[in-house]
Tab-separated table of C-alpha atoms and ligand atoms in Angstrom:
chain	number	residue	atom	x	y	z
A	186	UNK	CA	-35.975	44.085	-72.710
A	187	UNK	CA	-36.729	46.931	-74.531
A	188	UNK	CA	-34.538	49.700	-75.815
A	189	UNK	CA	-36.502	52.882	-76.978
A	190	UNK	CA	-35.753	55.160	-79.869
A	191	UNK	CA	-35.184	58.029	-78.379
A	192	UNK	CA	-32.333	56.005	-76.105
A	193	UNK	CA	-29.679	56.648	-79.193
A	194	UNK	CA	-31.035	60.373	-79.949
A	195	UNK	CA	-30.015	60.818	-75.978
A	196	UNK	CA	-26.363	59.306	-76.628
A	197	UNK	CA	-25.576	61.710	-79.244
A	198	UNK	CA	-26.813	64.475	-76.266
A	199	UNK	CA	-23.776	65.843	-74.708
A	200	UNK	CA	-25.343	67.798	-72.058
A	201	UNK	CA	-27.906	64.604	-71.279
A	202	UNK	CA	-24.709	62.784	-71.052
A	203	UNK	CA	-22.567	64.824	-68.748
A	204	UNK	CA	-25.720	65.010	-66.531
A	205	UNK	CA	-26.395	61.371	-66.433
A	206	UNK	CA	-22.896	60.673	-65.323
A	207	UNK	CA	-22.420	62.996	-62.685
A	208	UNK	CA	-25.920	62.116	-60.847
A	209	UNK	CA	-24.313	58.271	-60.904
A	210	UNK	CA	-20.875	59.363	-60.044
A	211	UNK	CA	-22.346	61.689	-56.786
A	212	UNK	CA	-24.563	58.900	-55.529
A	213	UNK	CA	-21.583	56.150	-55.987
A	214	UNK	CA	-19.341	58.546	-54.216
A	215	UNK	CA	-21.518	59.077	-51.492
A	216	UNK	CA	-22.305	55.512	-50.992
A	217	UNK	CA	-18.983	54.431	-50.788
A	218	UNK	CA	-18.101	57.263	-48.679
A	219	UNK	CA	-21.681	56.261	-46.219
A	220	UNK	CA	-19.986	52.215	-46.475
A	221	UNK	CA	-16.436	53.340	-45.184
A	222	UNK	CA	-18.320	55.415	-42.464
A	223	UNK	CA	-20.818	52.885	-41.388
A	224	UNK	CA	-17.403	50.300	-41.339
A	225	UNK	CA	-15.590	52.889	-39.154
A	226	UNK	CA	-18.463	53.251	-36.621
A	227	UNK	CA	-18.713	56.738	-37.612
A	228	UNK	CA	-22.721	56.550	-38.757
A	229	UNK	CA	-25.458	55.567	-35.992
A	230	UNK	CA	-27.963	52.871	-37.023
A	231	UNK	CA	-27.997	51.158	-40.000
A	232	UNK	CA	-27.694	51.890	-44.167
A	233	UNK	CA	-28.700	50.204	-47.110
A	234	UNK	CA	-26.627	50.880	-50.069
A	235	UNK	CA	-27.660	50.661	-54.330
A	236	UNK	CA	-24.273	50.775	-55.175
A	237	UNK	CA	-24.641	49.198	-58.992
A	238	UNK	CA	-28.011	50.697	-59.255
A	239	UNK	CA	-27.312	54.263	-59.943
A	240	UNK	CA	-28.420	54.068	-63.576
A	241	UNK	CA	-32.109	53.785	-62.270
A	242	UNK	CA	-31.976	56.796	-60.027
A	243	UNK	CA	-30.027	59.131	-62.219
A	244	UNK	CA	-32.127	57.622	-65.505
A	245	UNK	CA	-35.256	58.075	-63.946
A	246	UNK	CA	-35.394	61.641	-62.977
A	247	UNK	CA	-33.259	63.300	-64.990
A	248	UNK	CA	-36.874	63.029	-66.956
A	249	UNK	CA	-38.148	65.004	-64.420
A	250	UNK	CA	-39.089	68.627	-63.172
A	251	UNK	CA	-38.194	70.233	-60.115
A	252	UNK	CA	-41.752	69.691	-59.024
A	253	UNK	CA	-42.929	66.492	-59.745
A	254	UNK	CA	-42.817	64.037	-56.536
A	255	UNK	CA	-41.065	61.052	-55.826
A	256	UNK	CA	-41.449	58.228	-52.898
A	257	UNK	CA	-38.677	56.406	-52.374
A	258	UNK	CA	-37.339	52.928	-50.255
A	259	UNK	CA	-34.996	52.104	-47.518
A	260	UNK	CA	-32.665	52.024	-50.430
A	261	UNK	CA	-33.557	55.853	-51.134
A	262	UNK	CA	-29.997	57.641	-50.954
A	263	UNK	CA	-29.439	57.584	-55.386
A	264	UNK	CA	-33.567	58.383	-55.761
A	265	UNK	CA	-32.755	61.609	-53.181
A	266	UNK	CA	-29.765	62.420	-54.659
A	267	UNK	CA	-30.642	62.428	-58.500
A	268	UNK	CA	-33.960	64.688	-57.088
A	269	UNK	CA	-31.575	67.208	-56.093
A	270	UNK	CA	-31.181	66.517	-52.532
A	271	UNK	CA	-27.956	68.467	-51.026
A	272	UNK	CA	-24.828	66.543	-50.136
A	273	UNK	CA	-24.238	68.141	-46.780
A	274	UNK	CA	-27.967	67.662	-45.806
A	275	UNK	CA	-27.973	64.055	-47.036
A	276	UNK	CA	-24.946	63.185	-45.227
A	277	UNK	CA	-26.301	65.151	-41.629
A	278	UNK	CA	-28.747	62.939	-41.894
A	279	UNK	CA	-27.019	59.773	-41.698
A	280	UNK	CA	-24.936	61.201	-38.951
A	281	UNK	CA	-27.756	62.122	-37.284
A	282	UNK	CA	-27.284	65.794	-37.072
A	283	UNK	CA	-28.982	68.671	-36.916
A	284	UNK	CA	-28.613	70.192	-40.074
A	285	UNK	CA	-29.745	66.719	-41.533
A	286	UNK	CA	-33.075	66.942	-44.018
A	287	UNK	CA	-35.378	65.699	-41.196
A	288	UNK	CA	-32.715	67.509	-38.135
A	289	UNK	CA	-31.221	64.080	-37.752
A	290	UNK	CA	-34.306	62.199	-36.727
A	291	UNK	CA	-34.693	59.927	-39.364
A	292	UNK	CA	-31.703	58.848	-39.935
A	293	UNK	CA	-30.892	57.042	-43.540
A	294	UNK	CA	-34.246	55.354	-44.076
A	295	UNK	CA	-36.724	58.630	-44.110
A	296	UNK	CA	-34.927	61.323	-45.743
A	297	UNK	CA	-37.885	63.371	-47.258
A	298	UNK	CA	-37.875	67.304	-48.429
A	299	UNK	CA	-40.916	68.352	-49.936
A	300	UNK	CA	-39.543	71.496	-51.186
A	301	UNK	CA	-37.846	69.078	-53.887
A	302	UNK	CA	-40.728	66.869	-54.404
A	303	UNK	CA	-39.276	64.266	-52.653
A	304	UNK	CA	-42.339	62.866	-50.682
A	305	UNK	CA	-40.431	60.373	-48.199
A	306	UNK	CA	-38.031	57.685	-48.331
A	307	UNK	CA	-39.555	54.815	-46.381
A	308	UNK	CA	-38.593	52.048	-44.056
A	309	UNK	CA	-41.559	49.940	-45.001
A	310	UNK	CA	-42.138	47.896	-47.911
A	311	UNK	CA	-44.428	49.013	-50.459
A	312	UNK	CA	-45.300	51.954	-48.282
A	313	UNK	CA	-43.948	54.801	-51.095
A	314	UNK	CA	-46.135	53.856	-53.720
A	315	UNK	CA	-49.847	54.856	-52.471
A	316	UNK	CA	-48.261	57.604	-51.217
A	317	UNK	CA	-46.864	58.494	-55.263
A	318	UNK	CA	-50.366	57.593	-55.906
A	319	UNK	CA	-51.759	60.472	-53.594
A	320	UNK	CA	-49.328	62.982	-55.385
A	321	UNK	CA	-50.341	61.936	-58.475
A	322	UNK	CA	-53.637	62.245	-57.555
A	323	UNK	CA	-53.463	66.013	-55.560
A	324	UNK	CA	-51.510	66.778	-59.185
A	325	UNK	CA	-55.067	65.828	-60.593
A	326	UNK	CA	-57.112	67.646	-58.370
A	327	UNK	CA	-55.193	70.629	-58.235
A	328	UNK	CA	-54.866	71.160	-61.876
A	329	UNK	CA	-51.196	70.511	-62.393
A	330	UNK	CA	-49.102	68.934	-64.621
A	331	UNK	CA	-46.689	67.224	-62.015
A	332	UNK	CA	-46.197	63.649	-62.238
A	333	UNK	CA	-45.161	61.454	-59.137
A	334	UNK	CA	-43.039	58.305	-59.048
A	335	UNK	CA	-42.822	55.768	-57.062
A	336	UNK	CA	-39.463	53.944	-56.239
A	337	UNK	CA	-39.991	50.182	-54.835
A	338	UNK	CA	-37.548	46.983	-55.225
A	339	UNK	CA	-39.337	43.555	-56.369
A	340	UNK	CA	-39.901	42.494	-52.662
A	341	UNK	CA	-42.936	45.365	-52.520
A	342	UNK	CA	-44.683	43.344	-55.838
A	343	UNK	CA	-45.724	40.876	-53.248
A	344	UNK	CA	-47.376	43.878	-51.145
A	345	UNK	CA	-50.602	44.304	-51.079
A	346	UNK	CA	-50.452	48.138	-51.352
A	347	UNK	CA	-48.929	47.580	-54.633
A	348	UNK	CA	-51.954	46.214	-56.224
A	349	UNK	CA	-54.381	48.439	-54.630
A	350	UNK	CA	-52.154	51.446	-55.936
A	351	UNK	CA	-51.958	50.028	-59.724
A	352	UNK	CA	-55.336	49.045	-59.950
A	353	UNK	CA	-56.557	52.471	-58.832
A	354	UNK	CA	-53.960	54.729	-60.842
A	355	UNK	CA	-54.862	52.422	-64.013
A	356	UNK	CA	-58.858	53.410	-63.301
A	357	UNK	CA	-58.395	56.726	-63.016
A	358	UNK	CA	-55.359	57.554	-65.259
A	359	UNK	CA	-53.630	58.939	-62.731
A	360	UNK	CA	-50.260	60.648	-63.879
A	361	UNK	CA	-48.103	58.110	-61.419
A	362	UNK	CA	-45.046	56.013	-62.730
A	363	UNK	CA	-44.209	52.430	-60.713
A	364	UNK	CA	-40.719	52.090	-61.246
A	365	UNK	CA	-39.673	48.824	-59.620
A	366	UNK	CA	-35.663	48.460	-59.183
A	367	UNK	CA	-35.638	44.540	-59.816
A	368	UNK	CA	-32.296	43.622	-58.403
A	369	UNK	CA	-33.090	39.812	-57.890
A	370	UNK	CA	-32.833	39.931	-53.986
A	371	UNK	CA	-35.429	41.029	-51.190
A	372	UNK	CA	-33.791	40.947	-48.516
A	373	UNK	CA	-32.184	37.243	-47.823
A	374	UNK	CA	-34.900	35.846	-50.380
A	375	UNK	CA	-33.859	35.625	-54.431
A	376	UNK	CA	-37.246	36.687	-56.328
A	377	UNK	CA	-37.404	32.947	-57.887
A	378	UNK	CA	-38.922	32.354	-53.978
A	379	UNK	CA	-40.881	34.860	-53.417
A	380	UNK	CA	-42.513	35.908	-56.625
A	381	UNK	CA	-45.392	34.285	-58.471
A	382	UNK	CA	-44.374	35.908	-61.815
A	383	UNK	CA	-40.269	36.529	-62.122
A	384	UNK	CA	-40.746	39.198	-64.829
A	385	UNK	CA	-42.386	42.076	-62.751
A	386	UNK	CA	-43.521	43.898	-66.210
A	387	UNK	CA	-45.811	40.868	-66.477
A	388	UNK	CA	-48.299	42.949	-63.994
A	389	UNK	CA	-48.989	45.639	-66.136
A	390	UNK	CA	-51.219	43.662	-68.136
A	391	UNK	CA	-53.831	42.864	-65.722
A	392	UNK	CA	-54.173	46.372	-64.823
A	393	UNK	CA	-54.294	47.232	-68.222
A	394	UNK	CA	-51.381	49.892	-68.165
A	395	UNK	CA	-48.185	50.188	-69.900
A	396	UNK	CA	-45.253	48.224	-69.033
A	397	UNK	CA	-41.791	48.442	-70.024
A	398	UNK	CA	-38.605	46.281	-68.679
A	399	UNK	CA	-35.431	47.778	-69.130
A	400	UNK	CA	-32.159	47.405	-68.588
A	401	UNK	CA	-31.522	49.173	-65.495
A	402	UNK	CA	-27.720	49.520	-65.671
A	403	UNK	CA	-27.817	51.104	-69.094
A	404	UNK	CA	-28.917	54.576	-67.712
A	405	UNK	CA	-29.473	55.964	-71.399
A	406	UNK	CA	-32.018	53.091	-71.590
A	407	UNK	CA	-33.575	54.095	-68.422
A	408	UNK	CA	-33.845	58.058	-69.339
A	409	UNK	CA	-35.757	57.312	-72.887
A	410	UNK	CA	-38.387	54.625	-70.941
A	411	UNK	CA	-38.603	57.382	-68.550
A	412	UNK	CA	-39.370	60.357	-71.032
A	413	UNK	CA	-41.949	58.557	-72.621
A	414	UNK	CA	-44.065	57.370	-69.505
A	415	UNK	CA	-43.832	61.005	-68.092
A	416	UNK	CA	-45.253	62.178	-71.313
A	417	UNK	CA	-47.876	59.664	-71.409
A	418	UNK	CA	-48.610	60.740	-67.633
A	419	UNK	CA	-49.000	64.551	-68.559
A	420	UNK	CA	-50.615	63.784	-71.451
A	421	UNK	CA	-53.409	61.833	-69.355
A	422	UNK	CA	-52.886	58.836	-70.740
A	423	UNK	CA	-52.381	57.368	-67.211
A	424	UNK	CA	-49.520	55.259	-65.527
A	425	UNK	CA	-46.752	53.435	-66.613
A	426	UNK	CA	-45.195	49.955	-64.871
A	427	UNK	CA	-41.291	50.616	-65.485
A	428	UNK	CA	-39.347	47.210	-64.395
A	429	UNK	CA	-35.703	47.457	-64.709
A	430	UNK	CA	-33.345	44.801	-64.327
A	431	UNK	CA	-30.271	46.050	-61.871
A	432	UNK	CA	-28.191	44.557	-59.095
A	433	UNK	CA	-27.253	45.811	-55.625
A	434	UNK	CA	-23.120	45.094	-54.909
A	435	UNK	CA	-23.569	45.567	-51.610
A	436	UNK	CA	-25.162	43.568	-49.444
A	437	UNK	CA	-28.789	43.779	-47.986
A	438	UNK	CA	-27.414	46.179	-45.244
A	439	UNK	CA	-23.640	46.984	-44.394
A	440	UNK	CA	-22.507	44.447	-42.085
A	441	UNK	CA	-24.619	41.284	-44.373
A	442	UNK	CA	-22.353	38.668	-44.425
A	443	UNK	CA	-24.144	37.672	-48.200
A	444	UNK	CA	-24.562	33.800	-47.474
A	445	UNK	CA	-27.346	33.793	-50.076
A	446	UNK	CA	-25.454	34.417	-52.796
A	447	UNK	CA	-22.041	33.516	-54.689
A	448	UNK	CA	-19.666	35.656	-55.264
A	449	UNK	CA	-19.287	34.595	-58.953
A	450	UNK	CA	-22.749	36.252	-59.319
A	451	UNK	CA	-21.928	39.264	-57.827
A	452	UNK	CA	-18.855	39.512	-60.060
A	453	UNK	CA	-20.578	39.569	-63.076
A	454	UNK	CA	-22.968	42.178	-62.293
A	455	UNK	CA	-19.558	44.310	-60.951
A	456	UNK	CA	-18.763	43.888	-64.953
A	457	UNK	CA	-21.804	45.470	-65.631
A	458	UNK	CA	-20.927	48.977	-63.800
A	459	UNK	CA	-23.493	51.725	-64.904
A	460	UNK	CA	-21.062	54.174	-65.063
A	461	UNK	CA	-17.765	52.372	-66.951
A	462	UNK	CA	-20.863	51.471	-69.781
A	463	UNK	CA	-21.508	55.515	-70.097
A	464	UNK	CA	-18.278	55.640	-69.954
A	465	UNK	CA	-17.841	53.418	-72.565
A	466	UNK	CA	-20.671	54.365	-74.808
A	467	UNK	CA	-18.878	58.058	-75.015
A	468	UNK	CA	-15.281	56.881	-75.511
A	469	UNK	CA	-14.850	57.897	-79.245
A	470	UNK	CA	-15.563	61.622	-78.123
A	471	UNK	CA	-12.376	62.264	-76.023
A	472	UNK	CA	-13.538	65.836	-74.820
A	473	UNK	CA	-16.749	64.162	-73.513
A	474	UNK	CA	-15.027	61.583	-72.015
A	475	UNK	CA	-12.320	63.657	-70.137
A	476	UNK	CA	-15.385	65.971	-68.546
A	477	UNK	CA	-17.175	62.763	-66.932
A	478	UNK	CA	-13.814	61.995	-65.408
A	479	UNK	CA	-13.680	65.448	-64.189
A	480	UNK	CA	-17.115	64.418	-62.739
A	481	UNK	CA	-15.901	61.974	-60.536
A	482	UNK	CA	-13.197	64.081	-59.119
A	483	UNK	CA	-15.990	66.547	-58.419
A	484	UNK	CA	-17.924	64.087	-56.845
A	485	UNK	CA	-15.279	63.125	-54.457
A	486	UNK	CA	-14.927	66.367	-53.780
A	487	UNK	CA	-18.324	67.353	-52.749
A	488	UNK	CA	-19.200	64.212	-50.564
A	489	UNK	CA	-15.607	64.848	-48.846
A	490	UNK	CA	-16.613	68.303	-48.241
A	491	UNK	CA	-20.317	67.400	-46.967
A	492	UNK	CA	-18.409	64.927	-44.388
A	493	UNK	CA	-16.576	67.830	-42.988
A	494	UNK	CA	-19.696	69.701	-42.600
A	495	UNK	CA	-21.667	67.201	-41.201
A	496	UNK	CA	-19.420	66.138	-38.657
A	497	UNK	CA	-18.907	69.672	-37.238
A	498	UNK	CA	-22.757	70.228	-37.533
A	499	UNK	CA	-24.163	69.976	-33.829
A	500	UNK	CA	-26.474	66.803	-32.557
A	501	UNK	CA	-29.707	68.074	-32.673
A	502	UNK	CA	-31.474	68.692	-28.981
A	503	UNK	CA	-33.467	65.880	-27.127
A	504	UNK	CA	-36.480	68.069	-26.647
A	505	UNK	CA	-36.470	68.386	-30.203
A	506	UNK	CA	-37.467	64.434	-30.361
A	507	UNK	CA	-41.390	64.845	-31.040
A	508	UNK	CA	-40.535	68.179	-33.626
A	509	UNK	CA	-42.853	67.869	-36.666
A	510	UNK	CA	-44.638	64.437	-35.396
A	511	UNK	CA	-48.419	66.085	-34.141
A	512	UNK	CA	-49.073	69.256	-36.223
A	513	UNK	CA	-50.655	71.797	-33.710
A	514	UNK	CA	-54.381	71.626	-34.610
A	515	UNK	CA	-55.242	75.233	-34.234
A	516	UNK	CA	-55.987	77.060	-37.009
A	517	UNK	CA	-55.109	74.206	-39.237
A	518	UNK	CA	-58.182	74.381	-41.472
A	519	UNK	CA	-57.935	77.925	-42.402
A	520	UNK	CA	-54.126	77.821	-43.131
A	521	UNK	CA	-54.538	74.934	-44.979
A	522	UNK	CA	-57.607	76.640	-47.449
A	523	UNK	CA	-55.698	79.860	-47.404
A	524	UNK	CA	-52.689	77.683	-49.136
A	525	UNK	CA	-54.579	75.390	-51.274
A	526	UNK	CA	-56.384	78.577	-52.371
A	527	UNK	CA	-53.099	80.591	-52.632
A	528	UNK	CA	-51.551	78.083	-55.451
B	156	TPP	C1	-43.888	45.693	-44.717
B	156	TPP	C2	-42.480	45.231	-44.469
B	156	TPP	N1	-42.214	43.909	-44.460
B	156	TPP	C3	-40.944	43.478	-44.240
B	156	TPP	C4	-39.933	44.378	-44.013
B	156	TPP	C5	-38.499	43.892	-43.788
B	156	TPP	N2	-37.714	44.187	-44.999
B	156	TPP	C6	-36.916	45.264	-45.072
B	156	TPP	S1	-36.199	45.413	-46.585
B	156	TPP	C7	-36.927	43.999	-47.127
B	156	TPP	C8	-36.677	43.482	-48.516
B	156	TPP	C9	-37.049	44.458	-49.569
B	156	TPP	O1	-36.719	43.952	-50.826
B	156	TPP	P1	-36.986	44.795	-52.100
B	156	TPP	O2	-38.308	45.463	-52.001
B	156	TPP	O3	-36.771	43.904	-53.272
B	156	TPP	O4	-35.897	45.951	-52.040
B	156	TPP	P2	-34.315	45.839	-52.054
B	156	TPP	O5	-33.883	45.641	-50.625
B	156	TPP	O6	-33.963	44.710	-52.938
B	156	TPP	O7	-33.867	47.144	-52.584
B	156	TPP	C10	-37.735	43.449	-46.153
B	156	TPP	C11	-38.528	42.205	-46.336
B	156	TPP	C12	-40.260	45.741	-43.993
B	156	TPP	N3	-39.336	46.672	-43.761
B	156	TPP	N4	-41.525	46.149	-44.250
């Protein structure tokens, strides 16, 4: 796995640091927070937590601008969250209430907010990444310098739409980054099962793009891989196949009793915490290291605050069921060129 240069120019970075950390430390504290909900009853349908996998989220697009795009998985709450996606609004949404990003009708699985560049989380396998593909390539045709990324765990490799999507973005250098959370599982299924190749980097090659694995926990890691495929993106220099080795500590969904595998396993990877390694890597600097404690006290702060709001925040209105399914056709056309025009 590879470590890039500008990994230990970041760890001297103080402000990178602090950053880093308190993405990870809002997205752990708001998964916990979403598992002792779900346990309690208090959360309607179902969640799927990437508690252990904040380093990929937080790594990934701190590299990022406010505008660039993102597509993200039934795993999605960390990719939101290190976007900038509100805690109150996240949390609405998994209570299913009005003042939830999509007025509490998607539930967990389909938070989206364009305004952010966050293009859709997605219940469906694979589904994000033509649709990063699409961003990357309305960046292209509009003349911008965003770059789009698409989220996807190692269970979408075995998707068609992930082939079609990396074969065209390679062709036409589109400014798209794959970055595929391998965390060993999909679903029930360890990748040694369903996976012709166990080192998902290995299908850069064929597509002729750049591929990097990395060490998904070590979030310092993750930012440098990042920065450099978003500069080859904006340069033009086309797409870049990000793998990065992680674990989920949590099961497939709350409520999996985790047959598949041991708990030794999971154990180790629990040694591997993201966030007691950033911890660790800044421990000689006493002043840094008090502020990213102060972090998670923040943290805990802000998701127990967005709990409180959500759960006053009022269930949103049956009739509102079909709200922003069928766009009213009238006029479309000419809005849509005055817009495009407008930009
Ligand atoms: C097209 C499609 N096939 C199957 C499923 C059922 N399903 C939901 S999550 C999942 C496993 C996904 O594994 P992976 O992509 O590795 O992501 P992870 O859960 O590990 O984050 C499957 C098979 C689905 N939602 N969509």
């Amino acid at each position: 796995m590879s470590t890039p240069a500008t990994a230990s120019a970041v760890r001297h970075d103080g402000e990178t640091v602090r950053r880093l950390y308190r993405t990870m430390a809002l997205i752990r504290q708001f998964e916990t927070t979403a598992s002792r909900l779900m346990a309690s009853g208090k959360l309607p349908g179902s969640v799927h937590l990437s508690i252990g996998q904040e380093g990929v989220a937080a790594g990934i697009c701190d590299a990022l601008e406010p505008d660039d795009f993102i597509t993200s998985t039934h795993r999605g709450h960390g990719h939101c969250i290190a976007k900038g996606g509100g805690m109150e609004p996240m949390m609405a949404e998994l209570f299913g209430r009005s003042g939830g990003y999509c007025g509490g009708r998607s539930g967990s699985m389909h938070i989206a907010d364009p305004k952010l560049g966050i293009l859709g989380a997605n219940a469906i396998v694979g589904a994000g990444i033509p649709i990063a593909v699409g961003g990357a390539f309305s960046a292209r045709a509009r003349g911008t310098t965003q770059v789009a990324v698409a989220f996807f765990g190692e269970g979408a490799v075995a998707e068609g739409a992930f082939h079609e999507s990396m074969n065209i973005a390679a062709l036409w250098k589109l400014p798209v980054i794959f970055v595929c959370e391998n965390n060993g599982y999909a679903e029930l299924s360890p990748v040694s099962v369903h996976l012709s190749a166990q080192d998902v980097v290995d299908f850069a090659a064929p597509y002729r793009m750049a591929g990097v694995q990395v060490d998904g926990n070590d979030v310092l890691a993750v930012r440098a891989t990042a920065e450099e495929a978003v500069a080859r993106a904006r340069a033009g220099e086309g797409p870049t196949l990000i793998e990065c080795r992680t674990y989920r500590w949590h099961g497939h969904f709350e409520g999996d009793p985790q047959r598949y595998r041991e708990k030794s396993e999971v154990a180790a990877w629990r040694e591997k915490d993201p966030l007691v390694r950033l911890m660790a890597e800044v421990s000689d600097d006493s002043a840094l290291a008090a502020d990213l404690e102060a972090a998670t006290a923040e943290a805990r702060e802000l998701v127990d605050a967005a709990v409180r709001w959500a759960e006053a925040d009022a269930h949103p209105e049956t009739s509102a069921i079909l709200a922003d399914v069928y766009r009213d056709p009238t006029g479309f056309e000419a809005a849509d060129v005055a817009t495009e025009r407008a930009r």
